[in-house]
PDB file of C-alpha atoms in Angstrom:
ATOM      1  CA  UNK A   1      91.503 124.952 -32.233  1.00  0.00           C
ATOM      2  CA  UNK A   2      89.951 123.871 -28.563  1.00  0.00           C
ATOM      3  CA  UNK A   3      87.300 126.134 -27.016  1.00  0.00           C
ATOM      4  CA  UNK A   4      85.948 125.472 -23.226  1.00  0.00           C
ATOM      5  CA  UNK A   5      82.177 126.872 -23.016  1.00  0.00           C
ATOM      6  CA  UNK A   6      82.230 129.575 -21.276  1.00  0.00           C
ATOM      7  CA  UNK A   7      79.649 127.465 -18.154  1.00  0.00           C
ATOM      8  CA  UNK A   8      82.139 124.725 -18.856  1.00  0.00           C
ATOM      9  CA  UNK A   9      83.752 123.509 -14.887  1.00  0.00           C
ATOM     10  CA  UNK A  10      83.865 119.739 -15.671  1.00  0.00           C
ATOM     11  CA  UNK A  11      87.691 119.947 -16.680  1.00  0.00           C
ATOM     12  CA  UNK A  12      89.365 122.810 -15.231  1.00  0.00           C
ATOM     13  CA  UNK A  13      92.341 124.212 -16.247  1.00  0.00           C
ATOM     14  CA  UNK A  14      93.101 125.828 -12.602  1.00  0.00           C
ATOM     15  CA  UNK A  15      95.253 122.671 -10.643  1.00  0.00           C
ATOM     16  CA  UNK A  16      93.842 120.096  -9.238  1.00  0.00           C
ATOM     17  CA  UNK A  17      94.552 117.632  -6.353  1.00  0.00           C
ATOM     18  CA  UNK A  18      96.329 114.573  -7.596  1.00  0.00           C
ATOM     19  CA  UNK A  19      96.825 111.593  -6.102  1.00  0.00           C
ATOM     20  CA  UNK A  20      99.135 108.028  -7.128  1.00  0.00           C
ATOM     21  CA  UNK A  21      97.513 106.303  -9.687  1.00  0.00           C
ATOM     22  CA  UNK A  22      99.402 102.763  -8.249  1.00  0.00           C
ATOM     23  CA  UNK A  23      98.070 103.405  -4.899  1.00  0.00           C
ATOM     24  CA  UNK A  24      94.287 103.576  -5.848  1.00  0.00           C
ATOM     25  CA  UNK A  25      94.110 100.118  -7.694  1.00  0.00           C
ATOM     26  CA  UNK A  26      96.013  99.204  -4.848  1.00  0.00           C
ATOM     27  CA  UNK A  27      93.498 100.094  -2.469  1.00  0.00           C
ATOM     28  CA  UNK A  28      90.930  98.434  -5.069  1.00  0.00           C
ATOM     29  CA  UNK A  29      92.429  95.390  -4.611  1.00  0.00           C
ATOM     30  CA  UNK A  30      92.254  95.264  -0.783  1.00  0.00           C
ATOM     31  CA  UNK A  31      89.420  96.080  -0.839  1.00  0.00           C
ATOM     32  CA  UNK A  32      88.207  93.002  -2.984  1.00  0.00           C
ATOM     33  CA  UNK A  33      90.004  90.841  -1.320  1.00  0.00           C
ATOM     34  CA  UNK A  34      87.889  92.224   1.976  1.00  0.00           C
ATOM     35  CA  UNK A  35      85.303  91.934   0.018  1.00  0.00           C
ATOM     36  CA  UNK A  36      85.271  88.817  -1.287  1.00  0.00           C
ATOM     37  CA  UNK A  37      85.978  87.069   2.268  1.00  0.00           C
ATOM     38  CA  UNK A  38      82.944  88.699   3.262  1.00  0.00           C
ATOM     39  CA  UNK A  39      80.868  86.877   0.064  1.00  0.00           C
ATOM     40  CA  UNK A  40      82.366  83.931   1.206  1.00  0.00           C
ATOM     41  CA  UNK A  41      82.125  83.804   5.303  1.00  0.00           C
ATOM     42  CA  UNK A  42      78.870  85.627   4.919  1.00  0.00           C
ATOM     43  CA  UNK A  43      80.515  88.177   7.554  1.00  0.00           C
ATOM     44  CA  UNK A  44      78.933  90.781   9.055  1.00  0.00           C
ATOM     45  CA  UNK A  45      82.067  91.942  10.583  1.00  0.00           C
ATOM     46  CA  UNK A  46      84.157  91.971   7.687  1.00  0.00           C
ATOM     47  CA  UNK A  47      81.623  94.212   6.026  1.00  0.00           C
ATOM     48  CA  UNK A  48      81.476  96.422   8.942  1.00  0.00           C
ATOM     49  CA  UNK A  49      85.688  96.537   7.932  1.00  0.00           C
ATOM     50  CA  UNK A  50      84.957  97.519   5.043  1.00  0.00           C
ATOM     51  CA  UNK A  51      81.652 100.218   5.711  1.00  0.00           C
ATOM     52  CA  UNK A  52      85.049 102.122   7.722  1.00  0.00           C
ATOM     53  CA  UNK A  53      87.483 102.049   4.768  1.00  0.00           C
ATOM     54  CA  UNK A  54      85.195 103.065   2.480  1.00  0.00           C
ATOM     55  CA  UNK A  55      84.194 105.847   4.934  1.00  0.00           C
ATOM     56  CA  UNK A  56      87.438 107.490   5.350  1.00  0.00           C
ATOM     57  CA  UNK A  57      88.164 107.277   1.146  1.00  0.00           C
ATOM     58  CA  UNK A  58      84.599 108.960   0.771  1.00  0.00           C
ATOM     59  CA  UNK A  59      85.110 112.009   3.198  1.00  0.00           C
ATOM     60  CA  UNK A  60      88.746 112.757   3.492  1.00  0.00           C
ATOM     61  CA  UNK A  61      89.314 110.993   0.195  1.00  0.00           C
ATOM     62  CA  UNK A  62      91.531 107.001  -0.815  1.00  0.00           C
ATOM     63  CA  UNK A  63      94.822 108.245  -0.212  1.00  0.00           C
ATOM     64  CA  UNK A  64      93.942 108.561   3.851  1.00  0.00           C
ATOM     65  CA  UNK A  65      92.083 104.517   3.983  1.00  0.00           C
ATOM     66  CA  UNK A  66      94.046 101.753   5.596  1.00  0.00           C
ATOM     67  CA  UNK A  67      95.468 101.231   2.696  1.00  0.00           C
ATOM     68  CA  UNK A  68      96.586 104.001   0.715  1.00  0.00           C
ATOM     69  CA  UNK A  69      98.599 105.004   3.502  1.00  0.00           C
ATOM     70  CA  UNK A  70     100.088 101.020   3.689  1.00  0.00           C
ATOM     71  CA  UNK A  71     100.955 101.998   0.335  1.00  0.00           C
ATOM     72  CA  UNK A  72     102.124 105.126   0.490  1.00  0.00           C
ATOM     73  CA  UNK A  73     104.520 103.891   3.711  1.00  0.00           C
ATOM     74  CA  UNK A  74     105.380 100.248   2.418  1.00  0.00           C
ATOM     75  CA  UNK A  75     105.027  99.883  -1.735  1.00  0.00           C
ATOM     76  CA  UNK A  76     105.446 103.103  -3.999  1.00  0.00           C
ATOM     77  CA  UNK A  77     108.803 103.669  -1.574  1.00  0.00           C
ATOM     78  CA  UNK A  78     109.805 100.595  -3.318  1.00  0.00           C
ATOM     79  CA  UNK A  79     108.260 101.250  -6.450  1.00  0.00           C
ATOM     80  CA  UNK A  80     110.245 102.820  -9.433  1.00  0.00           C
ATOM     81  CA  UNK A  81     109.548 104.412 -13.000  1.00  0.00           C
ATOM     82  CA  UNK A  82     107.691 108.274 -12.963  1.00  0.00           C
ATOM     83  CA  UNK A  83     104.565 108.649 -10.991  1.00  0.00           C
ATOM     84  CA  UNK A  84     101.296 108.249 -13.392  1.00  0.00           C
ATOM     85  CA  UNK A  85      98.990 111.135 -10.815  1.00  0.00           C
ATOM     86  CA  UNK A  86      95.402 111.049 -11.280  1.00  0.00           C
ATOM     87  CA  UNK A  87      92.468 113.371 -10.226  1.00  0.00           C
ATOM     88  CA  UNK A  88      91.315 112.821  -6.580  1.00  0.00           C
ATOM     89  CA  UNK A  89      87.494 113.413  -7.377  1.00  0.00           C
ATOM     90  CA  UNK A  90      86.378 110.662  -9.511  1.00  0.00           C
ATOM     91  CA  UNK A  91      88.047 108.029  -6.676  1.00  0.00           C
ATOM     92  CA  UNK A  92      86.586 109.662  -4.360  1.00  0.00           C
ATOM     93  CA  UNK A  93      82.644 110.084  -6.268  1.00  0.00           C
ATOM     94  CA  UNK A  94      83.819 106.101  -6.147  1.00  0.00           C
ATOM     95  CA  UNK A  95      84.191 105.495  -2.703  1.00  0.00           C
ATOM     96  CA  UNK A  96      81.669 107.320  -1.768  1.00  0.00           C
ATOM     97  CA  UNK A  97      79.379 104.394  -4.027  1.00  0.00           C
ATOM     98  CA  UNK A  98      81.458 101.525  -2.695  1.00  0.00           C
ATOM     99  CA  UNK A  99      80.017 103.973   1.440  1.00  0.00           C
ATOM    100  CA  UNK A 100      76.192 103.265  -0.082  1.00  0.00           C
ATOM    101  CA  UNK A 101      76.781  99.923  -1.322  1.00  0.00           C
ATOM    102  CA  UNK A 102      78.414  98.852   2.121  1.00  0.00           C
ATOM    103  CA  UNK A 103      75.631 100.678   4.103  1.00  0.00           C
ATOM    104  CA  UNK A 104      73.153  98.255   3.034  1.00  0.00           C
ATOM    105  CA  UNK A 105      75.527  95.248   2.939  1.00  0.00           C
ATOM    106  CA  UNK A 106      76.148  96.342   6.410  1.00  0.00           C
ATOM    107  CA  UNK A 107      72.270  96.556   7.678  1.00  0.00           C
ATOM    108  CA  UNK A 108      71.418  93.809   5.498  1.00  0.00           C
ATOM    109  CA  UNK A 109      74.319  91.431   7.584  1.00  0.00           C
ATOM    110  CA  UNK A 110      72.888  93.047  10.848  1.00  0.00           C
ATOM    111  CA  UNK A 111      69.845  92.435  10.469  1.00  0.00           C
ATOM    112  CA  UNK A 112      70.347  88.982   9.547  1.00  0.00           C
ATOM    113  CA  UNK A 113      68.411  89.632   5.324  1.00  0.00           C
ATOM    114  CA  UNK A 114      70.878  87.134   3.534  1.00  0.00           C
ATOM    115  CA  UNK A 115      69.837  88.063  -0.179  1.00  0.00           C
ATOM    116  CA  UNK A 116      70.044  91.615   0.364  1.00  0.00           C
ATOM    117  CA  UNK A 117      73.801  91.405   2.125  1.00  0.00           C
ATOM    118  CA  UNK A 118      74.999  89.044  -0.870  1.00  0.00           C
ATOM    119  CA  UNK A 119      73.728  91.505  -3.800  1.00  0.00           C
ATOM    120  CA  UNK A 120      74.744  94.781  -1.952  1.00  0.00           C
ATOM    121  CA  UNK A 121      78.018  92.801  -1.604  1.00  0.00           C
ATOM    122  CA  UNK A 122      78.027  91.171  -4.990  1.00  0.00           C
ATOM    123  CA  UNK A 123      77.605  94.725  -6.641  1.00  0.00           C
ATOM    124  CA  UNK A 124      79.834  95.963  -4.633  1.00  0.00           C
ATOM    125  CA  UNK A 125      82.983  93.222  -5.456  1.00  0.00           C
ATOM    126  CA  UNK A 126      81.857  94.391  -9.254  1.00  0.00           C
ATOM    127  CA  UNK A 127      82.662  97.560  -8.956  1.00  0.00           C
ATOM    128  CA  UNK A 128      86.195  97.113  -6.812  1.00  0.00           C
ATOM    129  CA  UNK A 129      87.196  94.455  -9.113  1.00  0.00           C
ATOM    130  CA  UNK A 130      86.340  96.751 -11.965  1.00  0.00           C
ATOM    131  CA  UNK A 131      88.213  99.356 -10.844  1.00  0.00           C
ATOM    132  CA  UNK A 132      91.570  97.434  -9.649  1.00  0.00           C
ATOM    133  CA  UNK A 133      91.727  94.764 -12.298  1.00  0.00           C
ATOM    134  CA  UNK A 134      90.063  97.363 -15.423  1.00  0.00           C
ATOM    135  CA  UNK A 135      91.067 100.413 -13.561  1.00  0.00           C
ATOM    136  CA  UNK A 136      86.997 101.565 -14.598  1.00  0.00           C
ATOM    137  CA  UNK A 137      85.603 104.792 -14.381  1.00  0.00           C
ATOM    138  CA  UNK A 138      82.498 104.737 -12.671  1.00  0.00           C
ATOM    139  CA  UNK A 139      82.213 108.851 -11.617  1.00  0.00           C
ATOM    140  CA  UNK A 140      82.492 108.213 -15.904  1.00  0.00           C
ATOM    141  CA  UNK A 141      79.076 105.828 -16.291  1.00  0.00           C
ATOM    142  CA  UNK A 142      77.062 106.857 -13.271  1.00  0.00           C
ATOM    143  CA  UNK A 143      77.200 110.311 -11.976  1.00  0.00           C
ATOM    144  CA  UNK A 144      76.022 111.752 -15.064  1.00  0.00           C
ATOM    145  CA  UNK A 145      73.069 109.019 -15.128  1.00  0.00           C
ATOM    146  CA  UNK A 146      72.766 110.508 -11.493  1.00  0.00           C
ATOM    147  CA  UNK A 147      72.126 114.326 -12.589  1.00  0.00           C
ATOM    148  CA  UNK A 148      69.828 113.371 -14.446  1.00  0.00           C
ATOM    149  CA  UNK A 149      67.625 112.123 -12.704  1.00  0.00           C
ATOM    150  CA  UNK A 150      67.808 113.406 -10.314  1.00  0.00           C
ATOM    151  CA  UNK A 151      66.796 116.680 -11.779  1.00  0.00           C
ATOM    152  CA  UNK A 152      64.817 115.399 -13.363  1.00  0.00           C
TER     153      UNK A 152
ATOM    154  CA  UNK B   1      72.979  78.612  -2.804  1.00  0.00           C
ATOM    155  CA  UNK B   2      76.116  78.053  -2.602  1.00  0.00           C
ATOM    156  CA  UNK B   3      78.843  81.154  -0.816  1.00  0.00           C
ATOM    157  CA  UNK B   4      81.867  80.096  -2.934  1.00  0.00           C
ATOM    158  CA  UNK B   5      79.218  79.150  -6.082  1.00  0.00           C
ATOM    159  CA  UNK B   6      78.185  83.354  -6.308  1.00  0.00           C
ATOM    160  CA  UNK B   7      81.836  84.844  -5.741  1.00  0.00           C
ATOM    161  CA  UNK B   8      82.782  82.918  -9.233  1.00  0.00           C
ATOM    162  CA  UNK B   9      79.972  84.184 -11.085  1.00  0.00           C
ATOM    163  CA  UNK B  10      80.410  87.515  -9.771  1.00  0.00           C
ATOM    164  CA  UNK B  11      84.060  87.424 -10.606  1.00  0.00           C
ATOM    165  CA  UNK B  12      83.017  85.955 -13.637  1.00  0.00           C
ATOM    166  CA  UNK B  13      80.119  88.369 -14.865  1.00  0.00           C
ATOM    167  CA  UNK B  14      82.698  91.401 -13.604  1.00  0.00           C
ATOM    168  CA  UNK B  15      85.899  90.165 -15.946  1.00  0.00           C
ATOM    169  CA  UNK B  16      82.935  89.418 -18.768  1.00  0.00           C
ATOM    170  CA  UNK B  17      81.722  92.859 -18.334  1.00  0.00           C
ATOM    171  CA  UNK B  18      85.438  94.539 -18.230  1.00  0.00           C
ATOM    172  CA  UNK B  19      86.630  92.942 -21.075  1.00  0.00           C
ATOM    173  CA  UNK B  20      83.258  93.871 -23.021  1.00  0.00           C
ATOM    174  CA  UNK B  21      83.376  97.632 -21.685  1.00  0.00           C
ATOM    175  CA  UNK B  22      87.171  97.972 -22.527  1.00  0.00           C
ATOM    176  CA  UNK B  23      86.685  96.646 -25.865  1.00  0.00           C
ATOM    177  CA  UNK B  24      84.123  98.712 -26.498  1.00  0.00           C
ATOM    178  CA  UNK B  25      84.999 101.832 -25.220  1.00  0.00           C
ATOM    179  CA  UNK B  26      86.925 105.013 -27.482  1.00  0.00           C
ATOM    180  CA  UNK B  27      85.532 103.234 -30.739  1.00  0.00           C
ATOM    181  CA  UNK B  28      84.633 105.288 -32.308  1.00  0.00           C
ATOM    182  CA  UNK B  29      80.506 104.117 -34.382  1.00  0.00           C
ATOM    183  CA  UNK B  30      79.401 106.005 -37.056  1.00  0.00           C
ATOM    184  CA  UNK B  31      75.790 107.227 -37.024  1.00  0.00           C
ATOM    185  CA  UNK B  32      72.691 107.087 -39.144  1.00  0.00           C
ATOM    186  CA  UNK B  33      72.180 109.848 -41.785  1.00  0.00           C
ATOM    187  CA  UNK B  34      70.631 112.733 -40.915  1.00  0.00           C
ATOM    188  CA  UNK B  35      70.541 116.528 -42.084  1.00  0.00           C
ATOM    189  CA  UNK B  36      69.557 117.938 -39.223  1.00  0.00           C
ATOM    190  CA  UNK B  37      71.761 119.441 -36.726  1.00  0.00           C
ATOM    191  CA  UNK B  38      72.630 118.945 -33.669  1.00  0.00           C
ATOM    192  CA  UNK B  39      72.900 121.831 -31.773  1.00  0.00           C
ATOM    193  CA  UNK B  40      73.252 125.789 -32.992  1.00  0.00           C
ATOM    194  CA  UNK B  41      76.079 127.848 -32.722  1.00  0.00           C
ATOM    195  CA  UNK B  42      74.679 129.648 -30.204  1.00  0.00           C
ATOM    196  CA  UNK B  43      74.811 126.584 -27.940  1.00  0.00           C
ATOM    197  CA  UNK B  44      78.285 126.193 -28.720  1.00  0.00           C
ATOM    198  CA  UNK B  45      79.234 129.385 -27.947  1.00  0.00           C
ATOM    199  CA  UNK B  46      81.152 129.704 -30.879  1.00  0.00           C
ATOM    200  CA  UNK B  47      80.592 128.728 -34.830  1.00  0.00           C
ATOM    201  CA  UNK B  48      81.538 125.329 -36.237  1.00  0.00           C
ATOM    202  CA  UNK B  49      84.253 124.495 -37.258  1.00  0.00           C
ATOM    203  CA  UNK B  50      85.071 124.789 -41.729  1.00  0.00           C
ATOM    204  CA  UNK B  51      85.433 121.081 -41.766  1.00  0.00           C
ATOM    205  CA  UNK B  52      84.416 119.862 -38.853  1.00  0.00           C
ATOM    206  CA  UNK B  53      83.222 120.486 -34.986  1.00  0.00           C
ATOM    207  CA  UNK B  54      84.617 118.042 -32.025  1.00  0.00           C
ATOM    208  CA  UNK B  55      81.787 118.415 -29.003  1.00  0.00           C
ATOM    209  CA  UNK B  56      82.998 116.644 -26.227  1.00  0.00           C
ATOM    210  CA  UNK B  57      80.882 116.715 -22.988  1.00  0.00           C
ATOM    211  CA  UNK B  58      83.135 116.302 -19.467  1.00  0.00           C
ATOM    212  CA  UNK B  59      82.491 115.879 -15.909  1.00  0.00           C
ATOM    213  CA  UNK B  60      83.910 115.969 -12.819  1.00  0.00           C
ATOM    214  CA  UNK B  61      83.814 113.165 -11.509  1.00  0.00           C
ATOM    215  CA  UNK B  62      85.694 111.243 -15.093  1.00  0.00           C
ATOM    216  CA  UNK B  63      89.881 110.346 -15.158  1.00  0.00           C
ATOM    217  CA  UNK B  64      89.480 109.577 -18.627  1.00  0.00           C
ATOM    218  CA  UNK B  65      87.777 112.914 -19.663  1.00  0.00           C
ATOM    219  CA  UNK B  66      91.213 115.246 -19.078  1.00  0.00           C
ATOM    220  CA  UNK B  67      93.267 112.393 -20.505  1.00  0.00           C
ATOM    221  CA  UNK B  68      89.853 113.047 -23.522  1.00  0.00           C
ATOM    222  CA  UNK B  69      90.360 116.907 -23.959  1.00  0.00           C
ATOM    223  CA  UNK B  70      93.863 117.227 -24.171  1.00  0.00           C
ATOM    224  CA  UNK B  71      94.306 114.504 -26.637  1.00  0.00           C
ATOM    225  CA  UNK B  72      91.839 116.095 -28.895  1.00  0.00           C
ATOM    226  CA  UNK B  73      92.929 119.111 -28.603  1.00  0.00           C
ATOM    227  CA  UNK B  74      96.710 118.103 -29.536  1.00  0.00           C
ATOM    228  CA  UNK B  75      95.708 116.764 -32.494  1.00  0.00           C
ATOM    229  CA  UNK B  76      93.264 119.729 -33.191  1.00  0.00           C
ATOM    230  CA  UNK B  77      96.189 122.002 -33.368  1.00  0.00           C
ATOM    231  CA  UNK B  78      97.406 122.480 -36.390  1.00  0.00           C
ATOM    232  CA  UNK B  79      93.842 121.877 -38.021  1.00  0.00           C
ATOM    233  CA  UNK B  80      92.445 125.577 -38.298  1.00  0.00           C
ATOM    234  CA  UNK B  81      89.413 124.315 -40.364  1.00  0.00           C
ATOM    235  CA  UNK B  82      88.726 121.403 -37.005  1.00  0.00           C
ATOM    236  CA  UNK B  83      87.042 123.165 -33.904  1.00  0.00           C
ATOM    237  CA  UNK B  84      87.215 121.471 -30.472  1.00  0.00           C
ATOM    238  CA  UNK B  85      84.327 122.332 -27.967  1.00  0.00           C
ATOM    239  CA  UNK B  86      84.710 121.318 -24.638  1.00  0.00           C
ATOM    240  CA  UNK B  87      81.591 120.900 -22.571  1.00  0.00           C
ATOM    241  CA  UNK B  88      80.883 120.818 -18.927  1.00  0.00           C
ATOM    242  CA  UNK B  89      77.579 118.413 -19.358  1.00  0.00           C
ATOM    243  CA  UNK B  90      76.575 118.507 -15.687  1.00  0.00           C
ATOM    244  CA  UNK B  91      74.970 122.061 -15.914  1.00  0.00           C
ATOM    245  CA  UNK B  92      73.852 121.541 -19.358  1.00  0.00           C
ATOM    246  CA  UNK B  93      71.302 118.595 -18.484  1.00  0.00           C
ATOM    247  CA  UNK B  94      69.110 119.708 -21.042  1.00  0.00           C
ATOM    248  CA  UNK B  95      71.717 119.397 -24.236  1.00  0.00           C
ATOM    249  CA  UNK B  96      72.424 116.283 -22.065  1.00  0.00           C
ATOM    250  CA  UNK B  97      68.970 114.347 -22.841  1.00  0.00           C
ATOM    251  CA  UNK B  98      68.503 115.622 -26.439  1.00  0.00           C
ATOM    252  CA  UNK B  99      72.110 114.664 -28.008  1.00  0.00           C
ATOM    253  CA  UNK B 100      71.133 110.669 -25.734  1.00  0.00           C
ATOM    254  CA  UNK B 101      74.014 111.166 -23.690  1.00  0.00           C
ATOM    255  CA  UNK B 102      75.398 109.066 -20.909  1.00  0.00           C
ATOM    256  CA  UNK B 103      78.556 108.505 -19.801  1.00  0.00           C
ATOM    257  CA  UNK B 104      82.257 110.604 -19.922  1.00  0.00           C
ATOM    258  CA  UNK B 105      83.865 111.024 -21.853  1.00  0.00           C
ATOM    259  CA  UNK B 106      81.423 111.440 -25.136  1.00  0.00           C
ATOM    260  CA  UNK B 107      83.092 113.112 -28.049  1.00  0.00           C
ATOM    261  CA  UNK B 108      80.181 114.248 -30.830  1.00  0.00           C
ATOM    262  CA  UNK B 109      82.019 114.475 -34.762  1.00  0.00           C
ATOM    263  CA  UNK B 110      80.234 117.057 -36.424  1.00  0.00           C
ATOM    264  CA  UNK B 111      80.272 118.210 -39.871  1.00  0.00           C
ATOM    265  CA  UNK B 112      80.363 121.402 -41.217  1.00  0.00           C
ATOM    266  CA  UNK B 113      76.898 121.880 -40.705  1.00  0.00           C
ATOM    267  CA  UNK B 114      76.365 121.155 -37.015  1.00  0.00           C
ATOM    268  CA  UNK B 115      75.354 117.109 -38.912  1.00  0.00           C
ATOM    269  CA  UNK B 116      76.310 114.359 -36.421  1.00  0.00           C
ATOM    270  CA  UNK B 117      78.347 111.669 -38.749  1.00  0.00           C
ATOM    271  CA  UNK B 118      79.285 109.367 -35.602  1.00  0.00           C
ATOM    272  CA  UNK B 119      80.176 109.595 -31.767  1.00  0.00           C
ATOM    273  CA  UNK B 120      82.640 107.955 -29.488  1.00  0.00           C
ATOM    274  CA  UNK B 121      81.169 106.497 -25.981  1.00  0.00           C
ATOM    275  CA  UNK B 122      85.082 106.860 -23.720  1.00  0.00           C
ATOM    276  CA  UNK B 123      88.165 108.370 -24.643  1.00  0.00           C
ATOM    277  CA  UNK B 124      88.865 107.775 -28.034  1.00  0.00           C
ATOM    278  CA  UNK B 125      93.110 106.683 -29.410  1.00  0.00           C
ATOM    279  CA  UNK B 126      94.659 108.937 -31.059  1.00  0.00           C
ATOM    280  CA  UNK B 127      94.844 106.703 -34.452  1.00  0.00           C
ATOM    281  CA  UNK B 128      91.115 106.554 -34.143  1.00  0.00           C
ATOM    282  CA  UNK B 129      90.780 110.866 -34.031  1.00  0.00           C
ATOM    283  CA  UNK B 130      93.478 110.919 -36.791  1.00  0.00           C
ATOM    284  CA  UNK B 131      91.141 108.773 -39.201  1.00  0.00           C
ATOM    285  CA  UNK B 132      88.406 109.983 -38.448  1.00  0.00           C
ATOM    286  CA  UNK B 133      89.248 113.397 -39.271  1.00  0.00           C
ATOM    287  CA  UNK B 134      90.967 112.745 -42.623  1.00  0.00           C
ATOM    288  CA  UNK B 135      87.986 110.569 -44.044  1.00  0.00           C
ATOM    289  CA  UNK B 136      86.129 114.548 -43.235  1.00  0.00           C
ATOM    290  CA  UNK B 137      86.465 116.500 -45.848  1.00  0.00           C
TER     291      UNK B 137
END
């Protein structure tokens, strides 16, 4: 027997927007490459590109980022088999967290604060790699902690 | 420090964390013995299960919460003495703090008196849930 608590809105039965889960992981792999380049070359321009991609993903959704569109146009048509789908809200939340890290990195890069730049890019790269390689759910781990902190 | 070395360290730490996380999430771990109910039937919104209550905490930005809900619904479908309740963590933060929930999905396994026996942080696997349920008389 299953009950959903009367006030629960966490896992609604009404339809949520679903997107291709493979596209999300491809997108995270591209993001990881850009961030790794930024870390290796200490490049503020690479972070600026990453910032733009995250800004699109955080506002419109990860399926509208350049890597998301590339996946849809060139990779998805070549894939066979059933399409694994995912609710768009968790990855969109992850894009917003990524945007936060890249804003810090961008400011640090422009101001030549080398150590802060390295730390922010490293954390962002770690999150993107976890997403690409381990299908890590950032929203699962930190959203509730943030909600707990906010309401303190 | 050399950029390549930093990159290598970030990748190594990330991989170590990823493997540890994958290995531990979803595992059902026993709680040390207590006799106090962790939640009242009033807070639960329904009576305790005659044998077991599965108390799941979910949130909106959580993909495995949906899979966990579907799995627990399916496993308990033909068990009239097991009740599965799915609670939105964000709108029950007092309960979340009291029960020490820090990530979603987290599923508490309660006995017939609402006492916590064990919990799974992350999405549990079907055979683990079935084994845990079978062990509770």
